[in-house]
Short mmCIF file of C-alpha atoms and ligand atoms in Angstrom, two decimals:
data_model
loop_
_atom_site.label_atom_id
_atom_site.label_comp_id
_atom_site.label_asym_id
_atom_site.label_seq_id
_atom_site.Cartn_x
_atom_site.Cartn_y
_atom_site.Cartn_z
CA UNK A 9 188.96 -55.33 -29.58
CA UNK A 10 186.76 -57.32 -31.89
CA UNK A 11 185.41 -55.31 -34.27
CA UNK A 12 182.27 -55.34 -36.62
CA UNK A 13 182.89 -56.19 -40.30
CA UNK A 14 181.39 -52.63 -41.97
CA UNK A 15 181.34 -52.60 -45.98
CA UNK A 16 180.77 -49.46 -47.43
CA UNK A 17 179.62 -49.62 -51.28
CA UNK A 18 180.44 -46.62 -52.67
CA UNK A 19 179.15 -44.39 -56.31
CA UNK A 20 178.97 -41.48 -58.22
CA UNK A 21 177.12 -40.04 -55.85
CA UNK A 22 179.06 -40.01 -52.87
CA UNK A 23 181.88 -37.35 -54.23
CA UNK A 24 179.43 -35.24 -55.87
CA UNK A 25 179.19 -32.86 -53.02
CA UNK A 26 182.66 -32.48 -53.84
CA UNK A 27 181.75 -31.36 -57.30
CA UNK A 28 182.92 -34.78 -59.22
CA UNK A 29 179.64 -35.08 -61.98
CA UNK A 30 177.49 -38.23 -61.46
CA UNK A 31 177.15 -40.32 -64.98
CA UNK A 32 173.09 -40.43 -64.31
CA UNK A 33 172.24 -37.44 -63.33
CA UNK A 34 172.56 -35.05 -66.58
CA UNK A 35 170.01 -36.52 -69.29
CA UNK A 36 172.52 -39.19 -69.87
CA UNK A 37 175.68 -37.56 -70.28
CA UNK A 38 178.51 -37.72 -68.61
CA UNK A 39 180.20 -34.31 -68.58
CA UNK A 40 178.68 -33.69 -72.39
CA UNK A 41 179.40 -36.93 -73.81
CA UNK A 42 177.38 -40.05 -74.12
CA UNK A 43 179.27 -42.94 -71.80
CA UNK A 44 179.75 -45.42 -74.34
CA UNK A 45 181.73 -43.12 -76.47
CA UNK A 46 184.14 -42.25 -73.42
CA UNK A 47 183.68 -45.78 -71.48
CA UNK A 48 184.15 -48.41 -74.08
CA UNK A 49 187.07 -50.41 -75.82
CA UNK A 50 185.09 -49.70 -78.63
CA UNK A 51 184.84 -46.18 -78.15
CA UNK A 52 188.81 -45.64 -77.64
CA UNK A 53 189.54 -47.62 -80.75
CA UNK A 54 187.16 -45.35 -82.76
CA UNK A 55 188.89 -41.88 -81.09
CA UNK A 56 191.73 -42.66 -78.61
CA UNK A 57 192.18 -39.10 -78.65
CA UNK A 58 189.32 -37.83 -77.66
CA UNK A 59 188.83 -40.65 -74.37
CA UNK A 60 192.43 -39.95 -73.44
CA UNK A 61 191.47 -36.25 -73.42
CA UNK A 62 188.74 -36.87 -71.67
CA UNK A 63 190.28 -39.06 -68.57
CA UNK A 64 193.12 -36.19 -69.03
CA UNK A 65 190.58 -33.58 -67.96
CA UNK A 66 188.90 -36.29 -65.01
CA UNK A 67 192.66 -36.73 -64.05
CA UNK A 68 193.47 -33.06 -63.96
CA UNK A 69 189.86 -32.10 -61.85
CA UNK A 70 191.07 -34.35 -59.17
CA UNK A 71 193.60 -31.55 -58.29
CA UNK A 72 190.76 -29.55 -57.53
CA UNK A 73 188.71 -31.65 -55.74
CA UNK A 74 188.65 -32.10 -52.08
CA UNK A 75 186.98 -35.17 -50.33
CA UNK A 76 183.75 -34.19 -48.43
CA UNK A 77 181.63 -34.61 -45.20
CA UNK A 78 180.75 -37.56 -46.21
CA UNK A 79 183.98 -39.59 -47.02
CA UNK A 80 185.50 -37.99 -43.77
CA UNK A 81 182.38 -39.06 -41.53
CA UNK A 82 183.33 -43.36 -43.19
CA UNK A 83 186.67 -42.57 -42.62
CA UNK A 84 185.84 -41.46 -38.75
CA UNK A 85 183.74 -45.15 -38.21
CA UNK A 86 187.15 -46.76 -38.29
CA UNK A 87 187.69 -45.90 -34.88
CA UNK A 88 184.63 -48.24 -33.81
CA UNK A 89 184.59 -50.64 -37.22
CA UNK A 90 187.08 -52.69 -39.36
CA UNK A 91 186.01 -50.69 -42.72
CA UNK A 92 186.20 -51.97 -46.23
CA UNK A 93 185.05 -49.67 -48.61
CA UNK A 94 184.38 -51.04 -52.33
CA UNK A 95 184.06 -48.09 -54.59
CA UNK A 96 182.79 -47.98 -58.18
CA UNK A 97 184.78 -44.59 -57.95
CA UNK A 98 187.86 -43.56 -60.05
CA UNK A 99 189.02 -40.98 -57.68
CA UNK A 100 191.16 -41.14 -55.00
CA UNK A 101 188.71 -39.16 -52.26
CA UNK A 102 188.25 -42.20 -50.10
CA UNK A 103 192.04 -42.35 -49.45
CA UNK A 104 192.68 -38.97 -49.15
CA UNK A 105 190.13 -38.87 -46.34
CA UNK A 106 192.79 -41.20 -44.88
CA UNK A 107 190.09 -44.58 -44.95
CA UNK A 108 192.46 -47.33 -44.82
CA UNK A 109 190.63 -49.85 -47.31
CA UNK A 110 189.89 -48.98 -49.96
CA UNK A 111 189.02 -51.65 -53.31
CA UNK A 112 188.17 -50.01 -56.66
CA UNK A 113 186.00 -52.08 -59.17
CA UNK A 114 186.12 -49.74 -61.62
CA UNK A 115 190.01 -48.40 -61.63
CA UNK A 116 191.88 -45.74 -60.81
CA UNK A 117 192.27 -42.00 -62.21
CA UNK A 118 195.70 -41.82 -61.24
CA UNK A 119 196.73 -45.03 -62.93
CA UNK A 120 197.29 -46.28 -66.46
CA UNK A 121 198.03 -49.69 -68.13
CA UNK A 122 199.28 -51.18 -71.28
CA UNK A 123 196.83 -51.88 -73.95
CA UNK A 124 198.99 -55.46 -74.54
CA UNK A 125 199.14 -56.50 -70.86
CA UNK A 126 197.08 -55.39 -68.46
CA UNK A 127 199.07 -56.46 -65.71
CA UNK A 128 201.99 -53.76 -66.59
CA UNK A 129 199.74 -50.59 -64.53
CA UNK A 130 201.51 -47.25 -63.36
CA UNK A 131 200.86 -44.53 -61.39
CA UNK A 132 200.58 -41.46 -64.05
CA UNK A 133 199.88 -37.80 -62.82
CA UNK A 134 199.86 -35.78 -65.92
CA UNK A 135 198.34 -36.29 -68.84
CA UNK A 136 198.25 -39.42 -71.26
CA UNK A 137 198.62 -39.54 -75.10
CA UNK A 138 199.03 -41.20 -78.14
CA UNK A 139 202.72 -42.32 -78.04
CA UNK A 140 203.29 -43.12 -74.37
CA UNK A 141 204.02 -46.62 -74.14
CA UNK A 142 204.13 -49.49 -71.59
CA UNK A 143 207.40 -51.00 -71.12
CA UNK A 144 206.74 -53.46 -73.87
CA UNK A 145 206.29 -50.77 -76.36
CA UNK A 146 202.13 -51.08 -76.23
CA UNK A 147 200.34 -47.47 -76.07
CA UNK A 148 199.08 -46.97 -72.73
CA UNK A 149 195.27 -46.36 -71.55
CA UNK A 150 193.58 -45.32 -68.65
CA UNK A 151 193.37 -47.38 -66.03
CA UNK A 152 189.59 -48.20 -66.06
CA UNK A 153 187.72 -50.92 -66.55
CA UNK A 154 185.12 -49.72 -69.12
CA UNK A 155 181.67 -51.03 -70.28
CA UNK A 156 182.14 -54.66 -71.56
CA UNK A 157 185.23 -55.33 -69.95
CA UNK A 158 185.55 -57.65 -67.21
CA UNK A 159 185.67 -56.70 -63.56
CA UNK A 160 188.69 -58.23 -61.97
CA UNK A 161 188.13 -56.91 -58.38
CA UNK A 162 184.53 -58.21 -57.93
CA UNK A 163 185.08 -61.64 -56.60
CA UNK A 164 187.26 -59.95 -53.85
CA UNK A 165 184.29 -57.59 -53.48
CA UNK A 166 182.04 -60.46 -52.82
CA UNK A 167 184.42 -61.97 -50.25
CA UNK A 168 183.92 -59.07 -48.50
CA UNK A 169 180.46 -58.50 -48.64
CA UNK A 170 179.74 -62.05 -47.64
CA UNK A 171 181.90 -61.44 -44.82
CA UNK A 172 179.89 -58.01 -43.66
CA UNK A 173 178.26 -57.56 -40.43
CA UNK A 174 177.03 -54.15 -41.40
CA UNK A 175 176.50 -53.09 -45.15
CA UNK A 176 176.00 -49.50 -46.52
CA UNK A 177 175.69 -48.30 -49.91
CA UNK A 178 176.15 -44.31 -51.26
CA UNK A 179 175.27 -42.69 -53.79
CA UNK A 180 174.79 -45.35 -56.65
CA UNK A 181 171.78 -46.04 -59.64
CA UNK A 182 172.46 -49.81 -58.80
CA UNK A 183 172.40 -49.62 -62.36
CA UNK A 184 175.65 -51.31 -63.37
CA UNK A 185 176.09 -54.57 -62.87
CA UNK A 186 178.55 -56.88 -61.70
CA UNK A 187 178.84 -53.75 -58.21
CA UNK A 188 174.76 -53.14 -58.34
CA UNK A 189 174.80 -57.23 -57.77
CA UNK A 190 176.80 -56.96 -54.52
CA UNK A 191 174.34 -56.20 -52.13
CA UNK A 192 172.55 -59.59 -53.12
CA UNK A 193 175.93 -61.26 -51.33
CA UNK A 194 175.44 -60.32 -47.82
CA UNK A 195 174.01 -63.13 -45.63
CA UNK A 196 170.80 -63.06 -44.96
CA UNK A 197 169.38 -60.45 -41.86
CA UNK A 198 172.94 -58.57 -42.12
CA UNK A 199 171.40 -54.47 -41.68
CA UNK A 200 172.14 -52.72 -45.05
CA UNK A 201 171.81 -48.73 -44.90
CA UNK A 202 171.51 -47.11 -48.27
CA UNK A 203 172.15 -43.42 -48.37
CA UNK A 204 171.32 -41.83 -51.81
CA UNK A 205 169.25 -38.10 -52.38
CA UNK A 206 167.11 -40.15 -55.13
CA UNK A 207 167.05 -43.73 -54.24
CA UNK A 208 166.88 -46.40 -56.99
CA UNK A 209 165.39 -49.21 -54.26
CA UNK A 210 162.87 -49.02 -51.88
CA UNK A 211 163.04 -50.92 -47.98
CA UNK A 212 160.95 -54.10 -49.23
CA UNK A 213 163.50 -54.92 -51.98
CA UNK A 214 165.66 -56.45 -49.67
CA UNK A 215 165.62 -57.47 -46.13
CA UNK A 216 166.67 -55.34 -43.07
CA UNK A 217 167.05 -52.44 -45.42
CA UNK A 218 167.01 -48.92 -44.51
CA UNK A 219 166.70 -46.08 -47.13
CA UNK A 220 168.64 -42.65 -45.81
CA UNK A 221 167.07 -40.30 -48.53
CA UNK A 222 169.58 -37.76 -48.13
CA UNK A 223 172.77 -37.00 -50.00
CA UNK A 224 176.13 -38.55 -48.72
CA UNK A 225 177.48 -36.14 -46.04
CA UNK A 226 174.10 -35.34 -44.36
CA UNK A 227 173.04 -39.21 -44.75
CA UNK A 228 176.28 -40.47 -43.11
CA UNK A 229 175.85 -38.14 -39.80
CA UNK A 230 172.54 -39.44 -39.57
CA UNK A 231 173.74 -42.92 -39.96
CA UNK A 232 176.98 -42.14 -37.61
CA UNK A 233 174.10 -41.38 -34.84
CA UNK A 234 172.80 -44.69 -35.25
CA UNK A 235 176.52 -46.85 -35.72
CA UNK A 236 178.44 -44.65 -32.89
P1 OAD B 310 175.26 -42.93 -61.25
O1 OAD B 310 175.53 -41.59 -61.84
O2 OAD B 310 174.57 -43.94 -62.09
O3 OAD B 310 174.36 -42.73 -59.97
C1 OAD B 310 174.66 -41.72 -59.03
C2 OAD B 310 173.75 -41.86 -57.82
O4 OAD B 310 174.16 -40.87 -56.88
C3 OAD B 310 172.27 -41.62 -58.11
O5 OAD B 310 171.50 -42.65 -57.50
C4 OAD B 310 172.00 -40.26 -57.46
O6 OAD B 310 170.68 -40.16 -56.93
C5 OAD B 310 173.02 -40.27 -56.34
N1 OAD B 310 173.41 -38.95 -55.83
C6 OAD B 310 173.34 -37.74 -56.44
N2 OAD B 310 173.78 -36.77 -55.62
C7 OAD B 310 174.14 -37.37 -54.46
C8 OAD B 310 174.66 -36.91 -53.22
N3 OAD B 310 174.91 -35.64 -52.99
N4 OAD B 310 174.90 -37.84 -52.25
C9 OAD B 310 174.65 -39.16 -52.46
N5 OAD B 310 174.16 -39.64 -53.60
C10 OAD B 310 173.90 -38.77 -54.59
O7 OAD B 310 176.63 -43.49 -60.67
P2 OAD B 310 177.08 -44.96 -60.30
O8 OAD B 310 175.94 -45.75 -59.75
O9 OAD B 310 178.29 -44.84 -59.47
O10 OAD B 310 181.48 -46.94 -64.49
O11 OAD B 310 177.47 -45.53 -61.71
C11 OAD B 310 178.06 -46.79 -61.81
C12 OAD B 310 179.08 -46.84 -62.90
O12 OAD B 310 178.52 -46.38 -64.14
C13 OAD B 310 180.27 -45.95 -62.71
O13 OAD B 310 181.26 -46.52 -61.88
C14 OAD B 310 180.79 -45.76 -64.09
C15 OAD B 310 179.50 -45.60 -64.84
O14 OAD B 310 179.51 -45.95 -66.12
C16 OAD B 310 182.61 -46.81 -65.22
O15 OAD B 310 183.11 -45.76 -65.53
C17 OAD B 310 183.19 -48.10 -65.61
#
């Protein structure tokens, strides 16, 4: 069967029903701390200890954490769709929905790299500290790619988009740019659904769009009733 290209861009938003904190969403702060301190090269050179104890704890929560309505109604479409998602998500909720595709622009919780070459990436499940080095002796750091870094993933993300019959977007400020730039890729009269509580675009920003002002697991069964 030929199926519909469906892209699925992906935020904060859509695991916070499964109790993950959105950055935006708490006067600024990310669980207490401002983002730049936690999220920047610059901030882990002024206190590696305190951002590897803080992707410790967002490493440890994810044992915790259970995906929700929402990523199990996208992972349900792939019956009737070929599904990409592209996530600006660190967790792993998508894939443990079982959703087959699943492209992360922002890293990965449950990896690490070498400060020296960021090719040399593991999978790490405990937690990280000063001292634990790649194999070329460099300390290792989470595997995220933080403010002012580049995003290696987005010109695969654009591939995709470009290629989209169908795009939706979840729970995300559209705040953070290259991912909030995605949506501008899709070719022109492709329907774009845009689920999000508190919705930072409105239908006339782009064409064919259509706002679903609901939070993620609610907003995909509506949207299931119209794609199924
Ligand atoms: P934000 O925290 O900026 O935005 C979260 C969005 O989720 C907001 O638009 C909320 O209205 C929405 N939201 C809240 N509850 C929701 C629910 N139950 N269902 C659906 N949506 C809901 O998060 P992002 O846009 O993902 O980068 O932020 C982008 C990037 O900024 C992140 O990937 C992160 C951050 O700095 C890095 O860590 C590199």
């Amino acid at each position: 069967m030929n199926m519909k290209n469906l892209v699925v861009l992906t935020g904060a938003g859509m695991s916070a029903e499964s109790g993950i904190a959105t950055f935006r969403d708490a006067d600024g702060l990310w669980e207490g701390h401002d983002v730049m301190e936690v999220a920047s090269p610059e901030g882990f050179y002024n206190n590696p200890e305190l951002v590897l104890d803080f992707y410790n704890q967002r490493r440890a929560q994810l044992k915790f954490v259970k995906p929700n309505q929402g990523h199990f109604s996208l992972q349900k479409l792939e019956e009737n769709y070929n599904i990409c998602i592209v996530t600006q998500n660190v967790d792993d909720l998508h894939e443990r929905a079982g959703s087959e595709s699943v492209l992360h622009l922002h890293g990965e919780l449950r990896k690490v790299r070498s400060t020296k070459n960021e090719q040399l990436v593991y999978n790490w499940e405990e937690n990280l500290i000063l001292g634990d080095l790649c194999e070329e002796k460099s300390q290792l750091r989470p595997h995220i790619v933080w403010f002012g870094e580049a995003v290696p993933m987005i010109d695969q993300a654009v591939g995709l988009v470009e290629k989209a019959d169908i795009l939706v977007v979840i729970g995300t400020s559209m705040q953070v740019y290259p991912a909030a730039g995605l949506l501008s890729h899709v070719r022109y009269g492709t329907p774009i659904y845009f689920i999000d509580p508190d919705p930072s675009i409105k239908e006339s920003d782009f064409n064919n769009l259509t706002i679903i002002q609901e939070g993620a697991s609610k907003g995909m069964e509506e949207l299931l009733t119209v794609l199924l």
